[in-house]
Coordinates of C-alpha atoms in Angstrom, one line a residue:
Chain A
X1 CA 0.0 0.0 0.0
X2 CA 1.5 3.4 -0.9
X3 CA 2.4 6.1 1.6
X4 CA -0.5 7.4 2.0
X5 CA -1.8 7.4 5.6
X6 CA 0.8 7.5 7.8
X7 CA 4.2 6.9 9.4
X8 CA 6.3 7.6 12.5
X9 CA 9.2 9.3 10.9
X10 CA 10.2 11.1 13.9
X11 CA 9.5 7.8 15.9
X12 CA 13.6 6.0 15.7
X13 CA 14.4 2.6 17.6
X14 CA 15.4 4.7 20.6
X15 CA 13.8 8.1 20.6
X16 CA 16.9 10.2 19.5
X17 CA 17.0 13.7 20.6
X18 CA 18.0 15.5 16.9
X19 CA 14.6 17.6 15.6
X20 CA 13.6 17.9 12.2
X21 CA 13.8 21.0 10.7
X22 CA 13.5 22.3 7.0
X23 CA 15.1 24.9 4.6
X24 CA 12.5 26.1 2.2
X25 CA 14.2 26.5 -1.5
X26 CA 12.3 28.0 -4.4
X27 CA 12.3 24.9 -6.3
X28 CA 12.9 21.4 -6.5
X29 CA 15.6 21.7 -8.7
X30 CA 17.4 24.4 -6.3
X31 CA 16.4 22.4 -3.3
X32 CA 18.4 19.0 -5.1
X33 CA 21.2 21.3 -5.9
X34 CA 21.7 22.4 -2.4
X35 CA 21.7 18.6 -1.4
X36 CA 23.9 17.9 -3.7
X37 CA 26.2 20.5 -3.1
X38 CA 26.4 19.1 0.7
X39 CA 27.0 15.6 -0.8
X40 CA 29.7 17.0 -2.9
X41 CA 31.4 18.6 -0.1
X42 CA 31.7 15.1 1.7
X43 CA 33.0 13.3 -1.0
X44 CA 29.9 11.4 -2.3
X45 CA 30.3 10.0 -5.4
X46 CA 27.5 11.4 -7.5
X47 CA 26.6 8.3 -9.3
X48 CA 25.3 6.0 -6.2
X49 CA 24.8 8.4 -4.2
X50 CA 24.2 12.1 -5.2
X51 CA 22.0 13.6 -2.4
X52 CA 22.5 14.6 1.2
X53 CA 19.6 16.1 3.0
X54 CA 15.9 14.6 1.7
X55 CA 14.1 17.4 0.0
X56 CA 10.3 17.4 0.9
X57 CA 8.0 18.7 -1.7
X58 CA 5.7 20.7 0.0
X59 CA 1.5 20.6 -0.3
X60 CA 1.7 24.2 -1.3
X61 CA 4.4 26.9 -1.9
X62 CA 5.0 29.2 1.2
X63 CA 5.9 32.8 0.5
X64 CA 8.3 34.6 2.8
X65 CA 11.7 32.6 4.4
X66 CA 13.3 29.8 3.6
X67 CA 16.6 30.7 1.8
X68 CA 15.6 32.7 -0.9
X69 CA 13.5 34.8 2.0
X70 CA 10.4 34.6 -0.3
X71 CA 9.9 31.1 0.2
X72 CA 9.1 28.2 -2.0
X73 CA 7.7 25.2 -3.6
X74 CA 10.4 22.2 -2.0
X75 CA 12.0 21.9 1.2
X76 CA 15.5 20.4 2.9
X77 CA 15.2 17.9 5.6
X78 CA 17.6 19.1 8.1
X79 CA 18.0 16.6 11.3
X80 CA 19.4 19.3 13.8
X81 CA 21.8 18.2 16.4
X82 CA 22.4 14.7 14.3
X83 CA 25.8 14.1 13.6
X84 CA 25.2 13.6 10.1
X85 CA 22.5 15.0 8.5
X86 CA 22.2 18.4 10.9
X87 CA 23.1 21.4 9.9
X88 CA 27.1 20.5 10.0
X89 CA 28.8 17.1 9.1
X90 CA 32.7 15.6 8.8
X91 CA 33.9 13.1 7.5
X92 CA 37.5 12.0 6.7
X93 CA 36.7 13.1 3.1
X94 CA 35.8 16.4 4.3
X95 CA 33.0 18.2 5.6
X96 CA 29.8 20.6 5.2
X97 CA 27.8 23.0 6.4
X98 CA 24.7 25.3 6.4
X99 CA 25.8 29.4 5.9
X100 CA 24.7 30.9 8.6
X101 CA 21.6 32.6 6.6
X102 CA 20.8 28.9 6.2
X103 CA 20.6 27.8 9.6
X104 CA 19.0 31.4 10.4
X105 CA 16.2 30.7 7.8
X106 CA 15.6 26.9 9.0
X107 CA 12.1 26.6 10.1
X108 CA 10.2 24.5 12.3
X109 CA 7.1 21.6 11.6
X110 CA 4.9 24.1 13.5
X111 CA 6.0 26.9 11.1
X112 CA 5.3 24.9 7.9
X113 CA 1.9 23.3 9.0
X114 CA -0.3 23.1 5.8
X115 CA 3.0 23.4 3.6
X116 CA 4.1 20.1 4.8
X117 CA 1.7 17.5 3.9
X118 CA 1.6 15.7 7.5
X119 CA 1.4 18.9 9.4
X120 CA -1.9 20.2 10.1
X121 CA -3.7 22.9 11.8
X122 CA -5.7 21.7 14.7
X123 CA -9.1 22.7 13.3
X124 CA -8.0 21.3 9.5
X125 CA -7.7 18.4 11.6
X126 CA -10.8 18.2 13.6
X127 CA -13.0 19.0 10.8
X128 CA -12.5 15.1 9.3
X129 CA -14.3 14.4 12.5
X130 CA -18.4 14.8 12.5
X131 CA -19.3 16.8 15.8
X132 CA -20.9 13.4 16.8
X133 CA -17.6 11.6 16.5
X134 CA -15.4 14.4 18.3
X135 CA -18.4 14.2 21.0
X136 CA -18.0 10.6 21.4
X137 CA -14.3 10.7 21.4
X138 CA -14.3 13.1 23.6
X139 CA -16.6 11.3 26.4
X140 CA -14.9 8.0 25.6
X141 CA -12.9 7.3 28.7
X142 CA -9.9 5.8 27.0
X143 CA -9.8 7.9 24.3
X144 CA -10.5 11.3 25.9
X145 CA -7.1 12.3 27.3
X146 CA -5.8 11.6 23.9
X147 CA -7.3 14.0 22.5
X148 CA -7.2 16.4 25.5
X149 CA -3.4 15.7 24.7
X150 CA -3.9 16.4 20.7
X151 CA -6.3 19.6 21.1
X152 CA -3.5 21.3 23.7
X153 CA -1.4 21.7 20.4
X154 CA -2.1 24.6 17.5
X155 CA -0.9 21.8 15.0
X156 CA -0.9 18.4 14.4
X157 CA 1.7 15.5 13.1
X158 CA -0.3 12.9 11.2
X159 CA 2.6 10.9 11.3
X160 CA 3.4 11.1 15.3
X161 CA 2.7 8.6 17.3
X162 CA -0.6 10.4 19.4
X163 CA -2.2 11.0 15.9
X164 CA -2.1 7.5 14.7
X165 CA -3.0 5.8 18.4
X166 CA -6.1 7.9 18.7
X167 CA -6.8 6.9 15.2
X168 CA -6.5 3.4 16.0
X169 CA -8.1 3.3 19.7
X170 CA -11.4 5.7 18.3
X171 CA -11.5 2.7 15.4
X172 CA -10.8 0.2 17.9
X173 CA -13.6 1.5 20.4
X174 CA -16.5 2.0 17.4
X175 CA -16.1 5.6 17.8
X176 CA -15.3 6.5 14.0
X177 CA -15.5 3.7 11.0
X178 CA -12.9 2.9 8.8
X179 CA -13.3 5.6 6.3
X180 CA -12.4 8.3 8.9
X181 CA -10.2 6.5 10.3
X182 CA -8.2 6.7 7.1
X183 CA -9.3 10.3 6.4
X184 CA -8.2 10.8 9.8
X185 CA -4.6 10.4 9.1
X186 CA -4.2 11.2 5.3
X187 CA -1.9 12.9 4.0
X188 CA -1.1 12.3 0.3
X189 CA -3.1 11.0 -2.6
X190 CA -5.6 8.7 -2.2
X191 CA -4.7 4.8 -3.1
X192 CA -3.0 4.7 -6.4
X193 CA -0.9 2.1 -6.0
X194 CA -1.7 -0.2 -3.3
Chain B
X1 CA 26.1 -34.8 -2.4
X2 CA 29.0 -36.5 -1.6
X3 CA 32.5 -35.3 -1.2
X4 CA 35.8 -36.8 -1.9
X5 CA 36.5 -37.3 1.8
X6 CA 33.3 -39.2 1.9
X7 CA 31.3 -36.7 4.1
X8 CA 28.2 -34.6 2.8
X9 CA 28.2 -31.2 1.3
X10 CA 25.3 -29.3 2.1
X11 CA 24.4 -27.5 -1.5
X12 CA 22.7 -24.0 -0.6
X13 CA 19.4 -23.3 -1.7
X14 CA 17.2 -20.2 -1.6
X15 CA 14.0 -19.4 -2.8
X16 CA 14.6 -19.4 -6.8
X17 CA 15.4 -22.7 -6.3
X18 CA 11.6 -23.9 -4.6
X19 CA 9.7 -21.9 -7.3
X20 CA 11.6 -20.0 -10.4
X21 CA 10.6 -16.9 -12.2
X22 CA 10.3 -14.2 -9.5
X23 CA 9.6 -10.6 -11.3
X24 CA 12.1 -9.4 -8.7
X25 CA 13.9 -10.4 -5.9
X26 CA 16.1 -8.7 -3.4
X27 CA 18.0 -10.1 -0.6
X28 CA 21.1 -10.2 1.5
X29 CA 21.4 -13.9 0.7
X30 CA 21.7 -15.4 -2.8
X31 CA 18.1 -15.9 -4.5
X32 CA 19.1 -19.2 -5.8
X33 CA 22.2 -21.7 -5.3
X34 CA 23.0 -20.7 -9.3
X35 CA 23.2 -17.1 -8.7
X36 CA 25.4 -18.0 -5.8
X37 CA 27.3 -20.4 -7.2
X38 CA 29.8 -18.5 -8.4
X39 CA 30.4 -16.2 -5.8
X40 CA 29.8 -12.6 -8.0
X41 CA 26.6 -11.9 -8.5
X42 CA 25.8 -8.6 -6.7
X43 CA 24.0 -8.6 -3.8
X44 CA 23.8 -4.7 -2.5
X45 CA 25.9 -1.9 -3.3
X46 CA 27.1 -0.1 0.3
X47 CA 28.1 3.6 0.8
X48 CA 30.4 4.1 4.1
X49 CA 30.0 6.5 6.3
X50 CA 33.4 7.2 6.7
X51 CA 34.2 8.8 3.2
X52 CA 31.0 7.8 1.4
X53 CA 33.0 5.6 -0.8
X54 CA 30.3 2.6 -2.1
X55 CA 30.9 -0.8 -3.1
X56 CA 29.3 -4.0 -4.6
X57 CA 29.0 -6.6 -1.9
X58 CA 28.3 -9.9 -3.7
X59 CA 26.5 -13.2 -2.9
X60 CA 29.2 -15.7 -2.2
X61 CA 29.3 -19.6 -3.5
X62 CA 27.7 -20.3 -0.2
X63 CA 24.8 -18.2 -0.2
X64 CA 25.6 -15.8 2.4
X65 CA 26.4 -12.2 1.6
X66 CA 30.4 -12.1 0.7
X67 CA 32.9 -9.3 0.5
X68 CA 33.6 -6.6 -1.4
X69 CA 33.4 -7.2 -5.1
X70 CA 36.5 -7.0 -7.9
X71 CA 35.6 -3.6 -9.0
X72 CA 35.7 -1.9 -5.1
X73 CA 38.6 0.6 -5.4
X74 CA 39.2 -0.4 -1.6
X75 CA 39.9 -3.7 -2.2
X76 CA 38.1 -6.6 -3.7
X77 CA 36.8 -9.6 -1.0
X78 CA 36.7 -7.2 1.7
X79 CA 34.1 -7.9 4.7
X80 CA 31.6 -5.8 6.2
X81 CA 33.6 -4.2 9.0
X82 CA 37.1 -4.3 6.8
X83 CA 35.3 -2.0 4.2
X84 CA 33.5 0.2 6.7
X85 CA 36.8 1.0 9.1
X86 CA 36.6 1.9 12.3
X87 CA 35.2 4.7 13.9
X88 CA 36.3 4.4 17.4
X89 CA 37.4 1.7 20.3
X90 CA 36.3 2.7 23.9
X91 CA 35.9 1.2 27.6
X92 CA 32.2 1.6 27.6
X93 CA 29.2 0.6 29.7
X94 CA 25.5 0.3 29.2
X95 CA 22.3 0.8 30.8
X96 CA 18.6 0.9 29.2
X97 CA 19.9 2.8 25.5
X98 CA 22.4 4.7 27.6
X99 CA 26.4 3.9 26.5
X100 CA 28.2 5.8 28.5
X101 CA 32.5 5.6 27.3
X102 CA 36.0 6.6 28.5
X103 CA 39.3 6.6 26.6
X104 CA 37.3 6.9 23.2
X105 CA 40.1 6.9 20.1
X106 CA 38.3 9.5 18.8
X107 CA 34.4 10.4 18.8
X108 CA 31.7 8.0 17.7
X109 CA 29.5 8.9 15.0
X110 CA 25.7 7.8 14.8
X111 CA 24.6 5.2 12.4
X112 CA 28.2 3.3 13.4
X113 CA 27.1 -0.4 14.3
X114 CA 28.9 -1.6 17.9
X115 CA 30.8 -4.9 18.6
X116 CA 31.2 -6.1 22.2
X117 CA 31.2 -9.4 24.2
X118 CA 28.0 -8.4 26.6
X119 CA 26.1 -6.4 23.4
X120 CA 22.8 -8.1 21.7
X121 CA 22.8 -7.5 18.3
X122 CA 22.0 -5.3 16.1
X123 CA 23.5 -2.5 18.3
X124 CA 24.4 0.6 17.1
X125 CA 24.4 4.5 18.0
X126 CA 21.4 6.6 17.5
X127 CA 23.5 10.0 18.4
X128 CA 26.4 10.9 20.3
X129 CA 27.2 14.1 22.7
X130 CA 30.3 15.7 23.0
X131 CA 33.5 13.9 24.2
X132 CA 35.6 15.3 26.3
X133 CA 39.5 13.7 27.1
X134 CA 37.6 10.4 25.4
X135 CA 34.7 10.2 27.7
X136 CA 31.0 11.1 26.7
X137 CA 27.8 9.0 26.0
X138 CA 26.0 8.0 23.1
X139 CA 22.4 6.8 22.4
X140 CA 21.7 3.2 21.5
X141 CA 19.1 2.1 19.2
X142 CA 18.1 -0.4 22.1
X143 CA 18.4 -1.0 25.6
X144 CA 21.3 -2.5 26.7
X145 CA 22.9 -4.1 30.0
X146 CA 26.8 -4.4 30.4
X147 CA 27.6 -3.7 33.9
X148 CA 31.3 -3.7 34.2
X149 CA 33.1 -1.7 31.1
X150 CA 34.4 -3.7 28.4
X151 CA 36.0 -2.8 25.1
X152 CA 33.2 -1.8 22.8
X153 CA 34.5 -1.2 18.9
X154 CA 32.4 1.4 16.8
X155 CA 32.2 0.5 12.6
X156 CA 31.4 3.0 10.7
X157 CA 27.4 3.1 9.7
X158 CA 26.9 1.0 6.2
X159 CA 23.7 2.3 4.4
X160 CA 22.5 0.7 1.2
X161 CA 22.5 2.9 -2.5
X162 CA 21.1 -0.3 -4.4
X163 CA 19.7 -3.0 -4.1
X164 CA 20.3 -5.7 -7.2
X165 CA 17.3 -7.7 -8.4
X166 CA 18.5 -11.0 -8.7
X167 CA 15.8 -13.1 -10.2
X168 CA 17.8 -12.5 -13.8
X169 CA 14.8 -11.5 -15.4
X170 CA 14.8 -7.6 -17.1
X171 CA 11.1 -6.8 -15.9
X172 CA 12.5 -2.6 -15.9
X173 CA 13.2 -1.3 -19.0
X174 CA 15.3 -4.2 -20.5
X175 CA 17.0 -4.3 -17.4
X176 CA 16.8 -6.1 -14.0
X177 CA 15.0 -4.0 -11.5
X178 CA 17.7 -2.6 -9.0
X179 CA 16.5 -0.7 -6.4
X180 CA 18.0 2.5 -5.8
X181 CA 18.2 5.4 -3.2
X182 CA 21.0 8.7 -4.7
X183 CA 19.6 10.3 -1.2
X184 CA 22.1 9.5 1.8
X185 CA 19.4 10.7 4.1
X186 CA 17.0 8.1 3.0
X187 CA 19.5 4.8 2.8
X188 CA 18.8 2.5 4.3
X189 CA 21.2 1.4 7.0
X190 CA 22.7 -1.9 6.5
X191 CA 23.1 -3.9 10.1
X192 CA 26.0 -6.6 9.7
X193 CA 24.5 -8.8 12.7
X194 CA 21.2 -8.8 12.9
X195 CA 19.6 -12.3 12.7
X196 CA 21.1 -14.9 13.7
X197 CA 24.5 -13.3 13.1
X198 CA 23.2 -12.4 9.6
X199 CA 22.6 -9.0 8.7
X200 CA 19.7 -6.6 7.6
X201 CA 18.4 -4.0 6.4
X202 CA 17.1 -1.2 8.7
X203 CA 14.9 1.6 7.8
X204 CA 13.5 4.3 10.4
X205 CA 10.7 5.9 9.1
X206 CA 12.2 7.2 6.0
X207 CA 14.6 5.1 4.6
X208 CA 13.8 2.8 1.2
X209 CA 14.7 1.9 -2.1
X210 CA 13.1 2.1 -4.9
X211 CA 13.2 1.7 -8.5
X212 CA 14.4 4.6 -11.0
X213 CA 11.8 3.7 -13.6
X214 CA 8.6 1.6 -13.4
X215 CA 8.4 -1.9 -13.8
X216 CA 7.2 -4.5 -16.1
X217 CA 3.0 -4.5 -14.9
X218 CA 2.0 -7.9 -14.1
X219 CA -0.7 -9.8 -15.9
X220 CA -1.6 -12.6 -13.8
X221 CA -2.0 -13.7 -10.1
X222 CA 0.8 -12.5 -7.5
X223 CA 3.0 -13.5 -5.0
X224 CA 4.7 -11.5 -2.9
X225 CA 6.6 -12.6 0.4
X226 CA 9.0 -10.6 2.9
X227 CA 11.3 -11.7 5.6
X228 CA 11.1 -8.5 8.2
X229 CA 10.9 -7.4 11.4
X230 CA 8.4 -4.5 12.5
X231 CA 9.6 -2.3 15.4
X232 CA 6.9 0.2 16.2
X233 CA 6.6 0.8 12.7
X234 CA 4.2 2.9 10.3
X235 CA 1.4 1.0 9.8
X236 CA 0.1 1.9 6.6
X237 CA 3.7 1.5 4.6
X238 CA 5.0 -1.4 1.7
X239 CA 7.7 -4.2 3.0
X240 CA 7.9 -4.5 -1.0
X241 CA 5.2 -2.5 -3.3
X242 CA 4.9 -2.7 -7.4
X243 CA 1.7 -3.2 -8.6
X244 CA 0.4 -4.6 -5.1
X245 CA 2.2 -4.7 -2.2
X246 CA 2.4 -6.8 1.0
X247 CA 3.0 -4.4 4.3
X248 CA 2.4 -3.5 8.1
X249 CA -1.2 -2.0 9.0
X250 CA -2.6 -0.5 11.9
X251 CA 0.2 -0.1 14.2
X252 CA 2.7 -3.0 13.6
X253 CA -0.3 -5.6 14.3
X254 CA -0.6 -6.8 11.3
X255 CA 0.5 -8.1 8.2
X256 CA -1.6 -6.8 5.1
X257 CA -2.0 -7.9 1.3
X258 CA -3.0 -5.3 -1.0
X259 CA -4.2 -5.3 -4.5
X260 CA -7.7 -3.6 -5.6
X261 CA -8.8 -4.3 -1.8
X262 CA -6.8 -4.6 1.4
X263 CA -7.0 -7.5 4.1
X264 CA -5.0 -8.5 6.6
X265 CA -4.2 -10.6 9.4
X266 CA -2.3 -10.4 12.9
X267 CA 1.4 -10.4 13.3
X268 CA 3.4 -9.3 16.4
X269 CA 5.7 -6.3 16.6
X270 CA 9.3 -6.1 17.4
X271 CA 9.5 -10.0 16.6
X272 CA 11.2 -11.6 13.3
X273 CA 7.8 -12.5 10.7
X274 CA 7.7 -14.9 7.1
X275 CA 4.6 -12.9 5.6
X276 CA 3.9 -14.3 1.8
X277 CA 0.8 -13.2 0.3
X278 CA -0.9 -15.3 -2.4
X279 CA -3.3 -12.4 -4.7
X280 CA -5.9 -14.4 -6.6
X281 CA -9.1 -15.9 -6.8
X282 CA -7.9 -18.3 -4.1
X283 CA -6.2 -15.8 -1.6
X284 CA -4.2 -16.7 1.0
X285 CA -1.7 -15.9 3.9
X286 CA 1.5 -17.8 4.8
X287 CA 2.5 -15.9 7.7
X288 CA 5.2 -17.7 9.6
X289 CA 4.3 -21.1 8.2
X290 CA 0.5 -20.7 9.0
X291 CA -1.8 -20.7 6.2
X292 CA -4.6 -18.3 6.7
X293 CA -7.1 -18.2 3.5
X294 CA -7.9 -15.1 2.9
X295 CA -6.9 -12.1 1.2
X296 CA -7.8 -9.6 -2.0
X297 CA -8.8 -11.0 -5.2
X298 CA -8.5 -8.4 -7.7
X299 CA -5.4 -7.4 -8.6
X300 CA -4.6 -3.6 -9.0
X301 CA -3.2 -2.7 -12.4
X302 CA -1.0 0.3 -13.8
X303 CA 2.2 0.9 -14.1
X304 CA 4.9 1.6 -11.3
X305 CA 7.8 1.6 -10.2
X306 CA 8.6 -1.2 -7.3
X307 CA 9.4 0.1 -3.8
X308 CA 11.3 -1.7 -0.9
X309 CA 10.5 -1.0 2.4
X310 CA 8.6 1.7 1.6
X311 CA 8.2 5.2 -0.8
X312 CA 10.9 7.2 -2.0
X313 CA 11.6 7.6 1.3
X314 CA 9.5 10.5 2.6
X315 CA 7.7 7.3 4.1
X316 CA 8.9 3.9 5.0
X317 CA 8.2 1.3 7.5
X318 CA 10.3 1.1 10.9
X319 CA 12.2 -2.1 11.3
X320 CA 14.4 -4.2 9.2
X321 CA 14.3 -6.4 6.3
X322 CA 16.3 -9.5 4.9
X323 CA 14.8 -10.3 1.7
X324 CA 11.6 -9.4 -0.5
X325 CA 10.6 -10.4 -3.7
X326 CA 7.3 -10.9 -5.5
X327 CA 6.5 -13.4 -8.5
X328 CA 3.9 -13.0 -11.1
X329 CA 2.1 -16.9 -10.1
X330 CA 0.0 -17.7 -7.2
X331 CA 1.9 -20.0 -5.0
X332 CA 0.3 -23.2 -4.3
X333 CA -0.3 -23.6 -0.3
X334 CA 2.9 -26.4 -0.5
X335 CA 5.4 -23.7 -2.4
X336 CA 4.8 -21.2 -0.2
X337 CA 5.3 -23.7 2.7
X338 CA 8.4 -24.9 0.8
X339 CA 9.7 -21.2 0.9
X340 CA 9.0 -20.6 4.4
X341 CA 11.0 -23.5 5.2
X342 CA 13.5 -22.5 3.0
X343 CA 13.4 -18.8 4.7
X344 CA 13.2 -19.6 8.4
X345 CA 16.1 -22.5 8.1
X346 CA 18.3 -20.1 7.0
X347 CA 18.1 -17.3 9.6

């Protein structure tokens, strides 16, 4: 099934403590040049491996920051604080780095909701519930405090890991039926290639 | 068959060799004993972390994943930890995913895969702070117990640029449908003990390979199989995905078969699962030697590329993988048996 609902990308084996953060470029083609440029820096050898930081197409273009400062269509995965895809990296081929305007201009999930297809605004969120579902939900007793948890936030990660177990327990408990439940954590094209 | 000294060699045998024709198959193993047999067909192609150099690693004549091959401009034959080089030796102990190190040779990087008497495999650094005088800690991908400080060695991380299809068939454009990933952010990370001793492929979220192009569509029934491992993974994302996929639903409980409809059935996280999925008008499951009937009926059709372990890699599952492959027949309940056995004798 394609990649379509959900994932834990920020969920790793043991929790690590780098956050994601993004460079908006103006393009795709900028944004693979930049990542390329980083790749070249540490030696990669452009045929296997070409690429550093992932660049994330984003849902729609943003218009002020990101590098260019009027922001863009495509942004660079920055894991900050990892030792190798953060915002510097060695090797003993040599090493790389985001300018300083870069790492001034990186921005966070929060700042990119509805840019960055998994991000989305709390009420974007809760209007693929019915009132009647986010009324059940909400007087569920093992569901509640999830989404007590979930509506303290301004945004939402349908890929974290509160998104996808409130999905799963309100499906689990009857509260919402399979369609919302896969509504509930969309975030790209509907099945095209299952 | 016997040997000169009148003992019994044990010919290898993988899964090509219990039912022929796969559309693609990808492993760290040989697909069948005449790919292995002689000892250079490519198995993955590895970038180190160290300088990003990458290499073919080949199937040797006995199945298993061999060294280096000719063409590495390190060396040809080379192991796992000989091509990747040492990142650091320390006097480290551990304690839940806490590795806490004095007289580090220099400082560990994350991603580089650990060696010690008292560690359980795979073990490897999620992230390191800052050492100071060669002491600091690091993060472990799991919890760990060693007590009094031993000698831990730290190899550089191994991530995978390509897998090779090695089913001999050219289902992509004329040509045998690699697997590929030019992003070093979305590699996946190659752990050299993992099963058994054996190693795997790990992916975190967003790590897979996919093909450049689409492949072949397939006409008729399917078969799809997967030797993983889900570990809190995303549970709507392809072990191995082309014109239907096989994959972990609904958070890591189960196993799912996809084609114009999606069913599946339980499977446990964080433990090692067989999952083969037969898609016709007699569906079934082989999930760890079990056979569950059941499953979709309708194939999907179009054209598309085929994925490993998930997308491109803005989404992939969270756990680790052996081998995949998918054939365009529908397994009979005894083949799929027969590879199972095949599967689970080995690791």
């Amino acid at each position: 099934m394609r990649h379509h609902i959900i994932s834990v990308l920020t969920f790793f084996f043991a929790g690590g403590a780098s956050a994601q953060s993004y460079l908006v470029e103006p393009s795709l083609t900028q944004c693979q040049a930049r990542s390329a440029a980083q790749c070249s820096a540490l030696h990669c050898d452009g045929v296997t491996t070409i690429y550093w930081w992932p660049c994330q197409p984003l849902a729609s273009a943003t218009t002020t920051g990101g590098s260019s400062g009027t922001g863009g269509t495509t942004a660079l995965q920055i894991l900050v604080g990892d030792a190798w895809f953060g915002i510097a990296t060695s090797n003993r081929a040599g090493s790389g780095n985001l300018t300083v305007a870069e790492q001034a201009a990186l921005q966070t999930e929060a700042q990119l909701a509805d840019a960055l297809p998994w991000i989305v605004r709390l009420a974007a969120w809760a209007s693929r519930l019915s009132a009647g579902q986010l009324n059940a939900i909400a007087n569920n007793p093992t569901v509640k405090a999830e989404l007590t948890a979930i509506q303290a936030g301004s945004t939402v990660n349908l890929k974290s890991a509160a998104a996808q177990k409130l999905a799963s327990d309100a499906l689990s408990a009857g509260l919402i039926d399979q369609a919302t439940y896969n509504n509930l954590l969309a975030w790209q094209a509907t099945l095209s290639n299952p | 068959m016997g040997s000169p000294y009148g003992g019994t060699k044990k010919l290898y045998a993988g899964p090509g060799d219990i039912v022929s024709g796969a559309t693609a198959w990808y492993g760290l193993r040989g697909y069948s004993a005449s790919y292995a047999s002689p000892g250079t067909g490519n198995a993955i192609n590895l970038r180190r972390a160290s300088d990003n150099a990458t290499c073919n690693f080949v199937v040797a004549s006995s199945g298993n994943l061999g060294g280096t091959a000719g063409a590495c401009a390190q060396g040809s034959g080379l192991s796992l930890a000989a091509f990747a080089t040492t990142d650091a030796t320390a006097s480290c102990t551990a304690a839940l995913t806490t590795l806490t190190c004095t007289g580090a040779s220099s400082t560990p990087h994350a991603g580089s895969t650990l060696t010690g008497v008292g560690l359980t495999q795979p073990a490897y650094l999620v992230s390191c702070g800052t050492f100071t005088a060669g002491a600091g800690t690091c993060t472990l991908n799991a919890a760990q117990t060693v007590s009094v400080a031993e000698t831990i060695t730290m190899t550089y991380g191994l991530f995978a640029t390509e897998a090779y299809d090695q089913s001999g068939f050219n289902n992509c454009t004329s040509a045998p449908c690699n697997v590929v990933q030019a992003t070093a952010g979305n590699q996946p990370q190659l752990l050299p003990s993992c099963i058994v001793g054996l190693p795997c492929l790990s992916s975190n979220g967003s790590r897979a390979l996919v093909t450049s192009g689409n492949a072949a569509t397939v006409l008729t029934p399917q078969t799809y199989y997967a030797y993983y491992y889900p570990n809190n993974s995303n549970i709507d994302l392809a072990l191995i995905e082309h014109n239907n996929s096989i994959g972990i639903l609904n958070p890591n409980t189960t196993f799912y078969s996809a084609a114009a409809s999606v069913v599946s059935i339980t499977a446990s996280n964080a433990a090692w699962h067989f999952g083969l999925a037969v898609q016709s008008s007699s569906p079934f499951f082989n999930l760890d030697g079990a056979i569950t009937s059941s499953g979709p009926t309708v194939r999907a059709t179009g054209a598309n590329p085929i994925e490993l372990m998930g997308n491109s890699g803005t989404s992939s599952i969270t756990g680790y993988l052996t081998e995949a492959g998918e054939w365009p027949v529908a397994f009979t309940n005894t083949q799929s048996g027969s590879v199972y056995t095949n599967a689970s004798s080995y690791y």
